[in-house]
Amino acid sequence: MLLWLQKYRPRTISEIVGNTNAVNQFADWVSKRLKDNVKKAALLYGPPGVGKSLTVQVYAEQFGFDLIELNASDVRAKEQIMRIAGTAASQSTIFGGIKRLVFLDEIDGINPAEDKGCIPAIIDIINKSNCPVVLAANDPWDPKLRPIRDLCILIRYNKIRSPTIIKFLKEICRKEGIVVEDRALTLIAEKADGDLRSAIIDLQVLTEGRRYLRFEDVIWLPTRNRQYGVFDVLKELFWSKTALQARLVMEKSLIDHETLKLWIHENLPLVYSDLSDLVRAYDMLSKADVFFGRMNKTQNWDLLPYALEFMTAGVVLGVKKKPEFVKYQFPQKLLLISLTRNSRKIRDETLSALSEKCKLSRRKALTEVFPYLKVIAEENSSIGRRIGEWLNLSEDHLKYLGLKTSKPKKT
Ligand SMILES: Nc1ncnc2c1ncn2[C@@H]1O[C@H](COP(=O)(O)OP(=O)(O)OP(=O)(O)O)[C@@H](O)[C@H]1O
Ligand SMILES: [Mg+2]
């Protein structure tokens, strides 16, 4: 059975439907990149099944590029990425007369803990590469991707609109000689929720072995359970018209409540230009925060619906002025947390050692002993070192405490 995804796959970039801006932006960037006056890498991002990988592959075929393509979520990806980092990318742009393009797909699938060195290797590829480097991801806002993101131009892909999906499916039906009710196609498109790939697959599966498709044949098709990226969640939330709509956004999202709260907090001033709207929204968010706080303290989960109601419906309903279309910002607090992760880890380990040795609670260790320990370590390195040894602290911990000299070498 020939898959319709392959049979009806565009052959040129102009045949790619929807996301015209993104496709043009990508093509423009590659030509500029070859003249060397733009950022070295491009990151295509957006929901699944909308033509990100397709754009890169079709572009390479159409314009005769040698495509070096790796899927970063593949189990063997790490080795391959490391190999490319050392070789292909740093060779010349034109190899045997053929232009090269390096494509690292699904980079949000990298697990930094398991694939140690992968992210630095990608950064290396971007920095050293003579040829254009293209990356793709569904969710580019993952903190682990930040160092990569900073090196890239970001090209956003959106969900494909329903009418565009319907038109594409209709054309397939015409070519396949299948008689189809418009309502059936509308329903397939609706359930696909902007994902053209799944719409095409659904159409093929539903019409397998028959020449017609009715509305009734489609009803049982499950709605795709989309994992919304944070941008989609925020957009849908701020533009919700009813309390129910605002609440349902939460259910489509896989982002945890606390993180979403930080995103809303960060972006409210960008979205609401009217001062009274902003005051009201922050007031609601602060009420949500009170409920979250009590819930965490008392472990009474019955409070969660109230917190969520304030955070979603409360924040977005009753605004006087329409929200602005903006590029949402990453919460500064999360950024800070990820930047200071290492020093917090060292501090926590020091506190654990202190509380264990001195039989103190960690809180007491932090407020009553830790400050003195820091002063001692900074002022008198030999006593600081002795205490450190007693606590079994490593050189990193001692440095964190402010100890200036390093361990005396044994002769
Ligand atoms: N915009 C489009 N125009 C025409 N066909 C498309 C489009 N988007 C997707 N398709 C079809 O769906 C297939 C899969 O699309 P593609 O691999 O580009 O999705 P993607 O955006 O990279 O998704 P993912 O995030 O899951 O990797 C394509 O090979 C093509 O057959
Ligand atoms: Mg893809």
Coordinates of C-alpha atoms and ligand atoms in Angstrom, one line a residue:
M1 CA 0.0 0.0 0.0
L2 CA 1.5 3.3 -1.0
L3 CA 1.1 5.8 1.7
W4 CA -0.7 9.0 0.7
L5 CA 1.8 10.9 2.8
Q6 CA 4.4 9.9 0.2
K7 CA 2.1 9.9 -2.8
Y8 CA 0.9 13.4 -2.2
R9 CA 4.0 14.8 -0.7
P10 CA 4.9 18.2 -2.2
R11 CA 7.9 18.1 -4.7
T12 CA 8.7 21.8 -4.5
I13 CA 8.5 24.3 -1.7
S14 CA 5.8 26.2 -3.5
E15 CA 3.5 23.2 -3.2
I16 CA 3.8 23.1 0.6
V17 CA 0.5 24.3 1.9
G18 CA 0.0 26.9 4.8
N19 CA 2.9 28.5 6.6
T20 CA 4.0 30.4 3.5
N21 CA 5.8 33.0 5.6
A22 CA 7.8 30.4 7.4
V23 CA 8.8 28.6 4.2
N24 CA 9.8 31.8 2.5
Q25 CA 11.7 32.9 5.6
F26 CA 13.6 29.6 5.5
A27 CA 14.4 29.8 1.8
D28 CA 15.6 33.4 2.2
W29 CA 17.8 32.5 5.2
V30 CA 19.5 29.7 3.3
S31 CA 20.4 32.0 0.4
K32 CA 21.7 34.7 2.7
R33 CA 23.5 32.1 4.8
L34 CA 25.4 30.9 1.7
K35 CA 26.6 34.5 1.3
D36 CA 27.6 34.3 5.0
N37 CA 25.9 37.4 6.4
V38 CA 23.3 36.0 8.7
K39 CA 23.1 33.7 11.8
K40 CA 24.6 30.4 11.2
A41 CA 21.7 28.2 12.1
A42 CA 17.9 28.3 11.8
L43 CA 15.5 26.6 14.2
L44 CA 12.1 25.7 12.7
Y45 CA 9.6 25.1 15.5
G46 CA 5.9 24.5 15.9
P47 CA 3.3 21.9 16.3
P48 CA 3.5 18.4 14.8
G49 CA 2.6 17.5 11.2
V50 CA 2.7 21.0 9.7
G51 CA 5.7 20.7 7.3
K52 CA 8.8 21.6 9.2
S53 CA 10.9 18.5 8.3
L54 CA 9.2 18.6 4.9
T55 CA 10.4 22.1 4.1
V56 CA 14.0 21.2 4.7
Q57 CA 13.8 18.0 2.8
V58 CA 11.9 19.4 -0.2
Y59 CA 14.2 22.5 -0.3
A60 CA 17.3 20.3 -0.4
E61 CA 15.8 18.1 -3.2
Q62 CA 14.6 21.1 -5.2
F63 CA 17.8 23.1 -5.1
G64 CA 20.2 20.2 -5.3
F65 CA 21.6 20.2 -1.7
D66 CA 23.4 17.2 -0.2
L67 CA 21.3 16.8 3.0
I68 CA 23.0 15.4 6.1
E69 CA 20.0 14.6 8.2
L70 CA 19.9 13.3 11.7
N71 CA 17.0 12.8 14.1
A72 CA 18.2 13.9 17.5
S73 CA 15.6 11.9 19.4
D74 CA 17.0 8.7 17.8
V75 CA 18.8 6.4 20.2
R76 CA 22.0 6.4 18.1
A77 CA 21.8 10.2 17.5
K78 CA 24.5 11.0 20.0
E79 CA 27.3 9.2 18.3
Q80 CA 26.2 10.5 14.9
I81 CA 26.0 14.1 16.1
M82 CA 29.4 13.8 17.7
R83 CA 30.8 12.5 14.4
I84 CA 29.3 15.3 12.4
A85 CA 30.6 17.8 14.9
G86 CA 34.1 16.6 14.1
T87 CA 33.8 16.2 10.4
A88 CA 31.1 17.0 7.9
A89 CA 30.0 20.3 9.2
S90 CA 33.5 21.8 9.3
Q91 CA 34.3 20.8 5.7
S92 CA 33.6 23.2 2.9
T93 CA 30.1 24.2 2.0
I94 CA 30.5 22.8 -1.4
F95 CA 31.6 19.2 -1.5
G96 CA 32.4 17.8 -5.0
G97 CA 30.4 20.6 -6.5
I98 CA 27.3 19.9 -4.3
K99 CA 26.1 22.3 -1.7
R100 CA 25.5 20.8 1.8
L101 CA 22.8 21.3 4.4
V102 CA 23.0 19.9 7.9
F103 CA 19.6 19.1 9.4
L104 CA 19.2 18.0 13.0
D105 CA 15.6 17.2 13.5
E106 CA 13.6 16.9 16.7
I107 CA 16.2 18.4 18.9
D108 CA 13.7 18.7 21.8
G109 CA 14.0 14.9 22.0
I110 CA 17.5 15.1 23.4
N111 CA 17.7 14.1 27.0
P112 CA 20.7 16.0 28.5
A113 CA 21.1 13.6 31.4
E114 CA 21.4 10.5 29.1
D115 CA 23.0 12.1 26.1
K116 CA 25.7 14.0 27.8
G117 CA 27.6 16.2 25.5
C118 CA 24.9 16.2 22.8
I119 CA 24.0 19.9 23.3
P120 CA 27.6 21.1 23.4
A121 CA 28.2 19.0 20.2
I122 CA 25.4 20.7 18.4
I123 CA 26.7 24.1 19.5
D124 CA 30.0 23.1 18.1
I125 CA 28.5 22.1 14.8
I126 CA 26.7 25.4 14.5
N127 CA 29.8 27.4 15.4
K128 CA 32.2 25.5 13.2
S129 CA 30.0 24.7 10.3
N130 CA 30.6 26.3 6.9
C131 CA 27.3 25.1 5.6
P132 CA 23.8 26.1 6.7
V133 CA 22.7 24.2 9.8
V134 CA 19.0 23.7 10.3
L135 CA 17.3 22.4 13.5
A136 CA 13.7 21.5 14.2
A137 CA 11.7 21.1 17.3
N138 CA 8.1 21.2 18.6
D139 CA 8.9 23.0 21.8
P140 CA 11.9 25.4 21.4
W141 CA 11.3 27.0 24.9
D142 CA 12.7 24.0 26.8
P143 CA 15.4 25.6 29.0
K144 CA 17.9 22.9 27.9
L145 CA 17.7 24.3 24.4
R146 CA 18.5 27.8 25.4
P147 CA 22.2 27.9 24.4
I148 CA 21.2 26.5 21.0
R149 CA 18.3 28.9 20.6
D150 CA 20.5 31.9 21.2
L151 CA 22.6 30.9 18.1
C152 CA 19.6 30.5 15.8
I153 CA 17.1 32.5 13.9
L154 CA 13.8 31.2 15.0
I155 CA 11.2 30.3 12.3
R156 CA 7.7 29.7 13.6
Y157 CA 5.3 27.2 12.0
N158 CA 1.7 27.3 12.9
K159 CA -1.1 24.8 12.8
I160 CA -2.6 24.4 9.4
R161 CA -6.0 26.1 9.2
S162 CA -9.0 23.8 8.8
P163 CA -10.0 25.2 5.3
T164 CA -6.5 24.6 4.0
I165 CA -6.6 21.0 5.3
I166 CA -10.0 20.4 3.8
K167 CA -8.9 21.7 0.4
F168 CA -5.8 19.4 0.5
L169 CA -7.9 16.4 1.5
K170 CA -10.5 17.2 -1.2
E171 CA -7.9 17.2 -3.9
I172 CA -6.6 13.8 -2.7
C173 CA -10.2 12.4 -2.9
R174 CA -10.6 13.8 -6.4
K175 CA -7.4 12.2 -7.6
E176 CA -8.3 8.9 -5.9
G177 CA -11.9 9.0 -7.3
I178 CA -13.5 8.9 -3.8
V179 CA -16.9 10.5 -3.3
V180 CA -16.8 12.3 0.0
E181 CA -19.3 14.4 2.0
D182 CA -18.0 17.9 2.8
R183 CA -19.1 17.4 6.4
A184 CA -16.9 14.3 6.7
L185 CA -13.8 16.3 5.5
T186 CA -14.7 19.1 7.9
L187 CA -14.8 16.7 10.8
I188 CA -11.5 15.1 9.9
A189 CA -9.9 18.5 9.7
E190 CA -11.4 19.5 13.0
K191 CA -10.2 16.4 14.8
A192 CA -6.7 16.8 13.3
D193 CA -6.4 20.1 15.1
G194 CA -4.0 21.7 12.6
D195 CA -1.9 18.6 12.0
L196 CA -2.0 17.9 8.2
R197 CA 0.0 14.7 8.6
S198 CA -2.7 13.1 10.8
A199 CA -5.5 14.4 8.6
I200 CA -4.0 12.7 5.5
I201 CA -3.4 9.4 7.5
D202 CA -7.0 9.5 8.9
L203 CA -8.4 10.0 5.4
Q204 CA -6.5 7.1 4.0
V205 CA -7.4 4.8 6.8
L206 CA -11.1 5.7 6.8
T207 CA -11.4 5.3 3.0
E208 CA -9.4 2.1 2.8
G209 CA -11.2 -0.4 0.5
R210 CA -14.1 1.9 -0.4
R211 CA -15.0 4.6 -2.8
Y212 CA -17.1 6.9 -0.6
L213 CA -16.9 8.6 2.8
R214 CA -19.9 9.8 4.8
F215 CA -20.1 11.9 7.9
E216 CA -21.2 8.9 9.9
D217 CA -18.0 7.1 9.0
V218 CA -15.9 9.8 10.6
I219 CA -17.8 10.4 13.9
W220 CA -16.0 7.8 15.9
L221 CA -12.6 9.2 15.0
P222 CA -11.0 10.3 18.2
T223 CA -9.8 13.9 18.6
R224 CA -6.1 14.0 18.5
N225 CA -4.9 14.5 22.0
R226 CA -2.6 17.4 21.4
Q227 CA 0.2 18.3 23.7
Y228 CA 0.1 22.0 23.5
G229 CA 3.3 23.9 23.6
V230 CA 3.4 26.8 26.0
F231 CA 3.0 29.4 23.2
D232 CA -0.3 27.8 22.1
V233 CA -1.5 27.5 25.6
L234 CA -0.8 31.2 26.3
K235 CA -2.4 32.3 23.0
E236 CA -5.5 30.3 23.5
L237 CA -5.8 31.3 27.1
F238 CA -5.5 35.0 26.6
W239 CA -8.0 34.9 23.7
S240 CA -10.5 32.7 25.5
K241 CA -14.0 34.2 25.4
T242 CA -15.6 32.0 28.1
A243 CA -14.6 30.7 31.5
L244 CA -14.9 27.2 30.3
Q245 CA -12.7 27.8 27.3
A246 CA -10.1 29.3 29.5
R247 CA -10.2 26.3 31.9
L248 CA -10.0 23.8 29.2
V249 CA -6.8 25.2 27.9
M250 CA -5.1 23.9 31.0
E251 CA -6.3 20.4 30.2
K252 CA -4.7 20.4 26.7
S253 CA -1.4 21.5 28.2
L254 CA 1.3 19.3 29.6
I255 CA 2.9 22.2 31.3
D256 CA 2.7 22.0 35.1
H257 CA 0.5 24.6 36.8
E258 CA 3.4 26.4 38.6
T259 CA 5.3 26.8 35.4
L260 CA 2.3 28.1 33.6
K261 CA 1.7 30.6 36.4
L262 CA 5.2 32.0 35.9
W263 CA 4.6 32.3 32.1
I264 CA 1.3 34.2 32.7
H265 CA 3.0 36.4 35.3
E266 CA 5.8 37.2 32.9
N267 CA 3.6 38.0 30.0
L268 CA 0.7 39.9 31.4
P269 CA 2.3 43.3 31.0
L270 CA 3.0 42.5 27.3
V271 CA -0.5 41.3 26.6
Y272 CA -2.6 43.8 28.4
S273 CA -2.0 47.4 27.5
D274 CA -4.8 48.9 29.6
L275 CA -3.6 49.6 33.1
S276 CA -6.8 48.6 34.9
D277 CA -6.9 45.3 33.0
L278 CA -3.4 44.6 34.1
V279 CA -4.2 45.4 37.8
R280 CA -7.2 43.2 37.7
A281 CA -5.3 40.3 36.0
Y282 CA -2.5 40.5 38.5
D283 CA -5.0 40.6 41.4
M284 CA -6.5 37.4 40.1
L285 CA -3.2 35.8 39.6
S286 CA -2.2 36.7 43.2
K287 CA -5.4 35.0 44.4
A288 CA -4.5 31.9 42.5
D289 CA -1.1 32.1 44.2
V290 CA -2.7 32.2 47.6
F291 CA -4.6 29.0 46.8
F292 CA -1.5 27.3 45.4
G293 CA 0.4 28.3 48.5
R294 CA -2.3 26.9 50.9
M295 CA -2.6 23.8 48.8
N296 CA 1.1 23.1 48.9
K297 CA 1.3 23.8 52.6
T298 CA -1.7 21.7 53.7
Q299 CA -1.6 19.1 50.8
N300 CA -5.3 19.7 50.4
W301 CA -5.8 19.1 46.7
D302 CA -9.4 20.2 46.9
L303 CA -8.1 23.7 46.6
L304 CA -6.6 23.1 43.1
P305 CA -9.8 23.9 41.1
Y306 CA -10.0 27.3 42.8
A307 CA -6.4 28.1 42.1
L308 CA -6.8 27.1 38.4
E309 CA -10.1 29.1 38.1
F310 CA -8.4 32.3 39.3
M311 CA -5.3 31.6 37.2
T312 CA -7.2 31.0 33.9
A313 CA -10.7 32.4 33.8
G314 CA -10.0 34.9 36.5
V315 CA -7.1 36.4 34.6
V316 CA -8.6 36.6 31.2
L317 CA -12.3 37.4 31.6
G318 CA -13.7 40.9 31.9
V319 CA -10.8 42.7 30.3
K320 CA -11.7 46.0 28.7
K321 CA -9.2 46.0 25.9
K322 CA -8.4 43.1 23.6
P323 CA -5.1 41.4 24.3
E324 CA -2.1 42.3 22.1
F325 CA -0.5 39.8 19.8
V326 CA 3.0 39.5 21.2
K327 CA 6.0 37.3 21.2
Y328 CA 5.7 35.7 24.6
Q329 CA 8.7 35.9 26.9
F330 CA 10.4 33.2 28.8
P331 CA 9.9 33.7 32.6
Q332 CA 13.0 35.4 34.0
K333 CA 12.5 33.5 37.3
L334 CA 12.9 30.1 35.5
L335 CA 15.9 31.4 33.6
L336 CA 17.5 32.4 36.9
I337 CA 16.7 29.1 38.4
S338 CA 18.3 27.2 35.6
L339 CA 21.3 29.5 35.6
T340 CA 21.8 29.1 39.3
R341 CA 21.0 25.4 39.4
N342 CA 24.6 24.3 40.0
S343 CA 25.3 26.7 42.9
R344 CA 22.0 25.8 44.5
K345 CA 22.9 22.1 44.3
I346 CA 26.2 22.8 46.0
R347 CA 24.6 24.9 48.7
D348 CA 22.0 22.2 49.3
E349 CA 24.7 19.5 49.6
T350 CA 26.6 21.7 52.1
L351 CA 23.5 22.2 54.1
S352 CA 22.8 18.4 54.2
A353 CA 26.3 17.8 55.4
L354 CA 25.9 20.4 58.1
S355 CA 22.5 19.3 59.3
E356 CA 23.7 15.7 59.5
K357 CA 26.9 16.4 61.4
C358 CA 25.5 19.0 63.7
K359 CA 22.1 17.3 64.2
L360 CA 20.3 20.4 63.0
S361 CA 17.3 20.9 60.7
R362 CA 18.4 22.2 57.3
R363 CA 16.5 25.4 58.0
K364 CA 18.5 26.0 61.1
A365 CA 21.7 25.0 59.3
L366 CA 20.9 27.6 56.6
T367 CA 20.0 30.5 58.9
E368 CA 22.2 29.9 62.0
V369 CA 25.4 28.0 60.9
F370 CA 25.9 28.5 57.2
P371 CA 26.5 32.3 57.5
Y372 CA 29.3 31.8 60.0
L373 CA 30.8 29.0 58.0
K374 CA 31.0 31.3 55.1
V375 CA 32.8 34.0 57.1
I376 CA 35.2 31.5 58.6
A377 CA 36.0 30.0 55.1
E378 CA 36.5 33.5 53.6
E379 CA 38.7 34.8 56.5
N380 CA 40.7 31.9 57.7
S381 CA 41.3 29.3 55.0
S382 CA 43.1 26.8 57.2
I383 CA 40.3 26.6 59.8
G384 CA 37.8 26.7 56.9
R385 CA 39.6 23.7 55.3
R386 CA 39.6 21.7 58.5
I387 CA 35.9 22.3 59.0
G388 CA 35.4 21.3 55.4
E389 CA 37.2 18.1 55.8
W390 CA 35.3 17.3 59.0
L391 CA 32.1 17.8 57.0
N392 CA 33.4 15.8 54.1
L393 CA 33.0 18.6 51.6
S394 CA 34.6 18.6 48.2
E395 CA 36.8 21.3 46.7
D396 CA 33.8 22.7 44.8
H397 CA 31.8 23.1 48.0
L398 CA 34.7 24.8 49.7
K399 CA 35.1 27.2 46.8
Y400 CA 31.4 27.9 47.0
L401 CA 31.8 28.8 50.7
G402 CA 34.5 31.3 49.7
L403 CA 37.7 29.4 50.6
K404 CA 40.4 31.1 48.6
T405 CA 43.4 28.8 48.5
S406 CA 43.1 25.4 46.9
K407 CA 44.2 22.1 48.6
P408 CA 47.9 22.1 49.6
K409 CA 49.7 19.6 47.3
K410 CA 51.3 16.6 49.0
T411 CA 55.1 16.4 48.5
Ligands
LIG1 N1 2.3 22.0 4.9 C1 2.2 20.8 4.3 N2 1.9 20.7 3.0 C2 1.9 19.5 2.4 N3 2.1 18.3 3.1 C3 2.3 18.4 4.4 C4 2.4 19.6 5.1 N4 2.7 19.3 6.3 C5 2.8 18.0 6.5 N5 2.6 17.4 5.3 C6 2.6 16.0 5.1 O1 2.9 15.4 6.3 C7 4.2 14.7 6.3 C8 4.8 15.0 7.6 O2 5.2 16.3 7.7 P1 6.5 16.8 8.5 O3 7.4 15.7 8.7 O4 7.1 18.0 7.8 O5 5.9 17.3 9.9 P2 6.7 18.1 11.0 O6 6.1 19.5 11.0 O7 8.2 18.0 10.8 O8 6.1 17.4 12.3 P3 6.9 16.8 13.6 O9 7.0 18.0 14.5 O10 6.1 15.7 14.1 O11 8.3 16.4 13.2 C9 4.9 15.3 5.1 O12 5.8 14.4 4.6 C10 3.8 15.6 4.1 O13 3.4 14.4 3.5
MG2 MG 9.5 16.7 11.8

